[in-house]
mmCIF file of C-alpha atoms in Angstrom:
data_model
loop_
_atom_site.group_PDB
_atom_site.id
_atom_site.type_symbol
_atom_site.label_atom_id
_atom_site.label_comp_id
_atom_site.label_asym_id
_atom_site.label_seq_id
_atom_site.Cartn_x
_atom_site.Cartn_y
_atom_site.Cartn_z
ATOM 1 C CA UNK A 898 85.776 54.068 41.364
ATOM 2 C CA UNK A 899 87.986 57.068 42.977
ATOM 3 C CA UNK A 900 91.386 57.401 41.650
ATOM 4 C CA UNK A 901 94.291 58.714 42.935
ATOM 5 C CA UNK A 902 94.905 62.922 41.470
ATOM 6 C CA UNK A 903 97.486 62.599 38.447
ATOM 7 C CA UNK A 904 99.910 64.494 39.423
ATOM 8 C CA UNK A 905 100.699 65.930 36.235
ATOM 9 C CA UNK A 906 97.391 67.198 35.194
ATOM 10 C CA UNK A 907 96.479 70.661 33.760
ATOM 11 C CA UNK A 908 92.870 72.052 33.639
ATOM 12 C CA UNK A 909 90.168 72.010 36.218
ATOM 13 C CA UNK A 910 90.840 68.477 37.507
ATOM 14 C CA UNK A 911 93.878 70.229 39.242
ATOM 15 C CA UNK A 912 91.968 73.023 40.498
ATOM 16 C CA UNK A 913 91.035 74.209 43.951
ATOM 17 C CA UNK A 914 88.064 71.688 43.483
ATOM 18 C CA UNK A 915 90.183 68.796 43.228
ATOM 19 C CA UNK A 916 91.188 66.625 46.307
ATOM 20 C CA UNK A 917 92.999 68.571 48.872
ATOM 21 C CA UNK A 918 96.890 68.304 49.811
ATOM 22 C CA UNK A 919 95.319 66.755 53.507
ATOM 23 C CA UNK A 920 93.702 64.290 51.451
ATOM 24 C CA UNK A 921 96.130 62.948 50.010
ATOM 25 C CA UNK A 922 98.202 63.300 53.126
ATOM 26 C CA UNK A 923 96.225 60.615 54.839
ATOM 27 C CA UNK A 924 96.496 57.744 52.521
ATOM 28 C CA UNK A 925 100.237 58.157 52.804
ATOM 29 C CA UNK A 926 99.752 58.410 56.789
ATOM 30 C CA UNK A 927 98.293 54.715 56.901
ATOM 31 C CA UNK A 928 100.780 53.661 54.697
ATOM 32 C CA UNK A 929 103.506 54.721 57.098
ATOM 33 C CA UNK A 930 101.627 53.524 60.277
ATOM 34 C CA UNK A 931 101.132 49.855 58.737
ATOM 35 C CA UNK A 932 104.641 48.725 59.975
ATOM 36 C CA UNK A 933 104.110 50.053 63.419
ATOM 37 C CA UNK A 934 101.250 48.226 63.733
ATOM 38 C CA UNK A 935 102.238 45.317 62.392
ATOM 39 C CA UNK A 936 105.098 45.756 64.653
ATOM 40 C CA UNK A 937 102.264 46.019 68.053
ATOM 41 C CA UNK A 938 100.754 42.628 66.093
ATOM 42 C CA UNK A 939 103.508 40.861 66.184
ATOM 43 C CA UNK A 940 104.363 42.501 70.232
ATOM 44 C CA UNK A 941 101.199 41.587 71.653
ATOM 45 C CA UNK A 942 101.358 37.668 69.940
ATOM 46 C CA UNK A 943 104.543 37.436 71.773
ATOM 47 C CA UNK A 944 102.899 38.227 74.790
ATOM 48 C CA UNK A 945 100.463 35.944 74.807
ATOM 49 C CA UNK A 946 102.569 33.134 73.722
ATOM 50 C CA UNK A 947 104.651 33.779 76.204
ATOM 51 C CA UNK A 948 101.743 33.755 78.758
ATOM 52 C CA UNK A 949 100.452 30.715 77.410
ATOM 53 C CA UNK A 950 103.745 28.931 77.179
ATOM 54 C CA UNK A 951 104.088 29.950 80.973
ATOM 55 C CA UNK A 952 100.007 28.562 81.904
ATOM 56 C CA UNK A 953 100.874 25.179 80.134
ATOM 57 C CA UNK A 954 103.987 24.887 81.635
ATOM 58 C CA UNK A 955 101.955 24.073 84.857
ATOM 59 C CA UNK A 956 98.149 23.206 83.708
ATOM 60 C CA UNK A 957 99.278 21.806 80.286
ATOM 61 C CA UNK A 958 98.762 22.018 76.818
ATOM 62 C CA UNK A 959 95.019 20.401 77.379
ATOM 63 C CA UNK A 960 94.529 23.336 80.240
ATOM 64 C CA UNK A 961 95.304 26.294 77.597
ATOM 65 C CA UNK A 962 91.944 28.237 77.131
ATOM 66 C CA UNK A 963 91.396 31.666 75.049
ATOM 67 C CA UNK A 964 89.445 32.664 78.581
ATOM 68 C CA UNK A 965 91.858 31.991 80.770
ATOM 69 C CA UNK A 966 94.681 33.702 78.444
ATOM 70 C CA UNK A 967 92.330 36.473 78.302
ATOM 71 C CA UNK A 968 92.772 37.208 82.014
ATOM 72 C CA UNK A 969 95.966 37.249 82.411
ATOM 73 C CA UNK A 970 97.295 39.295 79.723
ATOM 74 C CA UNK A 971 94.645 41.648 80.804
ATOM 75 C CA UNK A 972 93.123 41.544 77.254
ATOM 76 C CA UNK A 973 89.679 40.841 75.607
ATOM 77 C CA UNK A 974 88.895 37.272 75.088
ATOM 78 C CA UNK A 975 88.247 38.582 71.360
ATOM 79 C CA UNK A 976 91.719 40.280 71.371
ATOM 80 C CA UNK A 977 93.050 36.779 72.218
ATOM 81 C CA UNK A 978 91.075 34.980 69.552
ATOM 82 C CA UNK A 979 92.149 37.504 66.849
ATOM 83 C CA UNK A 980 95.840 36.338 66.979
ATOM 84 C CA UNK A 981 94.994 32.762 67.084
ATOM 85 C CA UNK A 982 91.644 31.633 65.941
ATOM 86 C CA UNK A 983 91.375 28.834 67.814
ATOM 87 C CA UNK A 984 92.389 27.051 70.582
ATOM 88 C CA UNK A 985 94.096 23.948 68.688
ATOM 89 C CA UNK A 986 96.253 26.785 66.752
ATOM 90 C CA UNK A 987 97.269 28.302 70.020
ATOM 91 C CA UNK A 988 98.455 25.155 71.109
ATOM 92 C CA UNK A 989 100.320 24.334 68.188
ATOM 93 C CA UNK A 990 101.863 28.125 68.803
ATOM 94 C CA UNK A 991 102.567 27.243 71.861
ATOM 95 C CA UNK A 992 104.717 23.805 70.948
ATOM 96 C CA UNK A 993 106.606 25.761 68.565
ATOM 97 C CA UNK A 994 107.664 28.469 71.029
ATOM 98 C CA UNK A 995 108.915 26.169 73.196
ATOM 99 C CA UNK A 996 110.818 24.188 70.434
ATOM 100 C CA UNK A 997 112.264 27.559 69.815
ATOM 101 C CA UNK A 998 113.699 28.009 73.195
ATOM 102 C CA UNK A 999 114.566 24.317 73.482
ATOM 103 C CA UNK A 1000 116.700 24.516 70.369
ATOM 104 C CA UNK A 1001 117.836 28.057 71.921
ATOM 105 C CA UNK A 1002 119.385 26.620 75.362
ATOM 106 C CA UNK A 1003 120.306 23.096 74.076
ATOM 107 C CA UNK A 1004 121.107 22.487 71.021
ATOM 108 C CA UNK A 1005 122.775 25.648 69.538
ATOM 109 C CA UNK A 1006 125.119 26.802 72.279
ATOM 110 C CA UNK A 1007 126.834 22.731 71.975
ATOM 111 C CA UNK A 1008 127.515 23.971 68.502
ATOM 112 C CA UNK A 1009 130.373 25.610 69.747
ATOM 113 C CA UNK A 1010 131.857 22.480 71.145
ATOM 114 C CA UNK A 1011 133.895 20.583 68.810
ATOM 115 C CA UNK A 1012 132.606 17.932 66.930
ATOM 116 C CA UNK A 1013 131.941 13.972 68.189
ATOM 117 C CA UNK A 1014 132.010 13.541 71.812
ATOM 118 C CA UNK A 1015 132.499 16.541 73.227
ATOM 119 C CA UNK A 1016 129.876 17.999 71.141
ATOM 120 C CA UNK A 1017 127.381 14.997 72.047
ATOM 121 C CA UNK A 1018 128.257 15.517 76.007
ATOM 122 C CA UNK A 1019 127.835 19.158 75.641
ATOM 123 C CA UNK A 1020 123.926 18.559 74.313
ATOM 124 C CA UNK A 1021 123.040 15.989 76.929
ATOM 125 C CA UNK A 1022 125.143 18.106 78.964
ATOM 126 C CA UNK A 1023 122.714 21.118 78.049
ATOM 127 C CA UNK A 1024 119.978 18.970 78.219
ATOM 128 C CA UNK A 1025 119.884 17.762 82.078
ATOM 129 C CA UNK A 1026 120.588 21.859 82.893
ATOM 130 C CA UNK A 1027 117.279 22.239 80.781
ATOM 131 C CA UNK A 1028 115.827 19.621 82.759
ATOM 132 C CA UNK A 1029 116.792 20.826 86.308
ATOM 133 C CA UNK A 1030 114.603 24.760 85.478
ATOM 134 C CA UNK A 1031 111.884 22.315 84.751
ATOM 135 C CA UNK A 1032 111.591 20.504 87.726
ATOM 136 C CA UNK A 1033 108.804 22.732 89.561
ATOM 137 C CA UNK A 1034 106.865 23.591 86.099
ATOM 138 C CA UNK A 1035 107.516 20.640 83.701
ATOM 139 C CA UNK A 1036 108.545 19.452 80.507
ATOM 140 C CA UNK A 1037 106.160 20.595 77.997
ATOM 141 C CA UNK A 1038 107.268 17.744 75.820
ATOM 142 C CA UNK A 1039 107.194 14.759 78.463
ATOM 143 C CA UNK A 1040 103.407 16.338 79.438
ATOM 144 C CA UNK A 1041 102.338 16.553 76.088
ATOM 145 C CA UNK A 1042 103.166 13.354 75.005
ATOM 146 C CA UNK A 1043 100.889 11.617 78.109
ATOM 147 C CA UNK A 1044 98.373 14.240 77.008
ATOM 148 C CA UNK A 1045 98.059 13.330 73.543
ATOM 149 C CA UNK A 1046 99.915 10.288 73.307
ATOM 150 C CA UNK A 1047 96.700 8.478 72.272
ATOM 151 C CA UNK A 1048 94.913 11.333 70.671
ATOM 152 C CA UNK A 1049 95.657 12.025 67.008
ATOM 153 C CA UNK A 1050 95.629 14.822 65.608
ATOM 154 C CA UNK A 1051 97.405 18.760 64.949
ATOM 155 C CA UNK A 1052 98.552 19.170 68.582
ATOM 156 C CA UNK A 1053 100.158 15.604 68.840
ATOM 157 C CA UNK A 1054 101.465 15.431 65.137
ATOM 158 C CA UNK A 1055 103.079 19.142 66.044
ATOM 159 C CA UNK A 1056 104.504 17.273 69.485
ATOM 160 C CA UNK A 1057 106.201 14.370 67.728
ATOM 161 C CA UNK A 1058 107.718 16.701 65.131
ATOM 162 C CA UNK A 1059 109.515 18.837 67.579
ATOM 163 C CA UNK A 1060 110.482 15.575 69.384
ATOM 164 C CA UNK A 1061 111.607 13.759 66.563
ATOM 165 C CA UNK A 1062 113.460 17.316 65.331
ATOM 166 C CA UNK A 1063 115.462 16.995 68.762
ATOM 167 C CA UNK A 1064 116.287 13.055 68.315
ATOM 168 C CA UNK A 1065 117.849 13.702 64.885
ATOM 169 C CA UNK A 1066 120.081 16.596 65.993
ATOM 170 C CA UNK A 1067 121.351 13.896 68.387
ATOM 171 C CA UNK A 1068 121.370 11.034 66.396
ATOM 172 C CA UNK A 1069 123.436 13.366 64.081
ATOM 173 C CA UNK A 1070 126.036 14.116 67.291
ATOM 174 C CA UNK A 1071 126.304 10.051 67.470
ATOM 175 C CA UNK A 1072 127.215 9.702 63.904
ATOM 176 C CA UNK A 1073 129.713 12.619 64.082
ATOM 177 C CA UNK A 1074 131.038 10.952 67.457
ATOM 178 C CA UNK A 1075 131.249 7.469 65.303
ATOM 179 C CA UNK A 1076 133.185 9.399 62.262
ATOM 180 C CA UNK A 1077 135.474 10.791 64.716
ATOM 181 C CA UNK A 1078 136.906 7.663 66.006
ATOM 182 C CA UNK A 1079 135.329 8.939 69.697
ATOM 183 C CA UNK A 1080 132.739 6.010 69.419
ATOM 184 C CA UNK A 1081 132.831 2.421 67.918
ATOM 185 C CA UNK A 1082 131.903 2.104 64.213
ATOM 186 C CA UNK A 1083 129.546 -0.067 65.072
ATOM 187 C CA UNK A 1084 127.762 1.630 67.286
ATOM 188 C CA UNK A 1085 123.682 1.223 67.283
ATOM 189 C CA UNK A 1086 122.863 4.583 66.828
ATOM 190 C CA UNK A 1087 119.265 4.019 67.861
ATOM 191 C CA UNK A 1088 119.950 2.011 71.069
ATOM 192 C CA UNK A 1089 122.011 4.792 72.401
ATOM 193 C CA UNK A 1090 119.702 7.496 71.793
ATOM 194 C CA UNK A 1091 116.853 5.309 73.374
ATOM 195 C CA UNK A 1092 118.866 5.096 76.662
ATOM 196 C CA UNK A 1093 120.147 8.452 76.825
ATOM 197 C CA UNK A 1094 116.235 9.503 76.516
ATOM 198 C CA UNK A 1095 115.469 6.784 79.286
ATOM 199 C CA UNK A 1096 118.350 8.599 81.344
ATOM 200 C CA UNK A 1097 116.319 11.722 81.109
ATOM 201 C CA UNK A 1098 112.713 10.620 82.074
ATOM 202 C CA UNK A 1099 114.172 8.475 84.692
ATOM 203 C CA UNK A 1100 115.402 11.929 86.054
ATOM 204 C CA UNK A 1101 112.095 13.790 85.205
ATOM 205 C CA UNK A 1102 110.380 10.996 87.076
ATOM 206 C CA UNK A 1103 112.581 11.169 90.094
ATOM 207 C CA UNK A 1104 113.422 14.250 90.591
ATOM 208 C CA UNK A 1105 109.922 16.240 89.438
ATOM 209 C CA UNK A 1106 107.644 13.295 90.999
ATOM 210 C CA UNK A 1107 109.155 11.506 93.677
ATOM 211 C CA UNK A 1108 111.521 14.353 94.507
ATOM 212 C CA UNK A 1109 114.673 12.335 95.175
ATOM 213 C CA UNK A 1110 117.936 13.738 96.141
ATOM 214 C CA UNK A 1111 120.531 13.223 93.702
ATOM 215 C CA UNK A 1112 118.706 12.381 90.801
ATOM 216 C CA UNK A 1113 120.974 14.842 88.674
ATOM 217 C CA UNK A 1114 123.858 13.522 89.913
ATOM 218 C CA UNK A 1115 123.035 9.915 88.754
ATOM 219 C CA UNK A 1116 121.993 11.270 85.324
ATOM 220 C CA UNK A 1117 125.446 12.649 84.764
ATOM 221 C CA UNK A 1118 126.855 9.840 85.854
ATOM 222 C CA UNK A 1119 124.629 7.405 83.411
ATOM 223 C CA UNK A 1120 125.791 9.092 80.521
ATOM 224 C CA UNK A 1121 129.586 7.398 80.944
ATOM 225 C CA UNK A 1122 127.511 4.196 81.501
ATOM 226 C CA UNK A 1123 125.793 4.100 78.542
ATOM 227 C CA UNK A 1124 128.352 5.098 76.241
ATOM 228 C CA UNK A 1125 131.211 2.665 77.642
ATOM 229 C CA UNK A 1126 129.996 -0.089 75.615
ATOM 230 C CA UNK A 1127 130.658 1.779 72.606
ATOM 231 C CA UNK A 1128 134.074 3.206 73.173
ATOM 232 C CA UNK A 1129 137.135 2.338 71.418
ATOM 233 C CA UNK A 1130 139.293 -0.153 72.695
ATOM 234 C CA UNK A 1131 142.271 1.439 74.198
ATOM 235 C CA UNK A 1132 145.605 1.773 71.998
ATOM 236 C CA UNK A 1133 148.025 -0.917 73.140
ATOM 237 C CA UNK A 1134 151.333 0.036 75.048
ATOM 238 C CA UNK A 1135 154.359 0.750 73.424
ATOM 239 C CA UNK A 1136 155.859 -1.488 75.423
ATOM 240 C CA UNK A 1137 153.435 -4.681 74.696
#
């Protein structure tokens, strides 16, 4: 087995016989060009998740093919395969993308808002906006879950993950709008994330299927609806 030169040897194993100074050179060359291409890896995944995330935005997850990636990133079908493997792994890649951009335009910028109400309007808020892009391509978690809804499996246990992720960050906003006196104590938690979720397929339905007018509107407005039961009771007058 070759060995590196020691370089503190003395004697003919140091001699002009011995590995050359370009030899030695090159080894340290790939070392120094793994990052970069690591780096081009790491690039060109990127790319073609953001290709696919764009093809199953309108064909869906079940529509994603290694082919039809192939052609439009302009790349081998093999060059595709390398950074995946498989189709099912793509579209697990592809679910977590859009998680990440979900969580990227929803959830985080409400962080700012202060916490209990205002915080809980600002991500249902963020939500509907989120909503309103999707219109003409589509919710890749409302088309997912009528794609696999019945289908277990990677794909749809990936799905209801990122789903369920979302419900707890807003269950979490209830219970902070609860501790904060903005909402009843006894508020059921569960029943008002149910209808705020109805409030948004009933405007996915409307507005992406039967194209009404003013389906945004009335999901705006359905948020004060469904949280009125839960308010507190005003503070009496002063005067009695």
């Amino acid at each position: 087995m070759s060995r590196l030169p020691d370089p503190g040897a003395t004697g003919p194993a140091s001699s002009a016989s011995g590995p050359s100074g370009a030899a030695v050179r090159r080894p340290m060359r790939a070392l120094a060009s793994a990052p970069r291409a690591q780096a081009k890896g790491q690039h060109t995944r990127a790319v073609i998740l953001d290709a696919a995330l764009g093809l199953a935005a309108h064909v869906g997850l079940e529509g994603l093919s290694i082919g039809a990636l192939a052609e439009i990133t302009t790349m081998s079908k093999s060059g595709v395969f390398a950074h995946f493997g498989s189709r099912e792994e793509l579209q697990i890649a592809v679910v977590g993308q859009y998680h990440a951009r979900f969580d990227a335009e929803v959830f985080r910028p409400a962080l700012a808002e202060p916490r209990g109400l205002p915080r809980l309007r600002a991500l249902y808020a963020a939500w509907l906006r989120r909503v309103t892009v999707e219109i003409d391509s589509g919710c890749l978690y409302i088309s997912g879950a009528v794609e696999f809804d019945d289908r277990p499996g990677p794909v749809r246990d990936a799905l209801a993950a990122m789903v369920e992720t979302w419900r707890q960050a807003l269950a979490r906003a209830v219970r902070l709008a609860v501790d904060s006196g903005h909402l009843r104590a006894d508020c059921d938690v569960e029943q008002l994330l149910f209808e705020l979720h109805g409030l948004v397929l009933a405007l996915h339905h409307d507005a992406r299927f039967l194209r009404r007018p003013g389906a945004v509107e009335r999901a705006q407005r359905g948020f004060d609806r469904v949280i009125a039961p839960w308010l507190p009771a005003a503070a009496p007058s002063p005067r009695g």
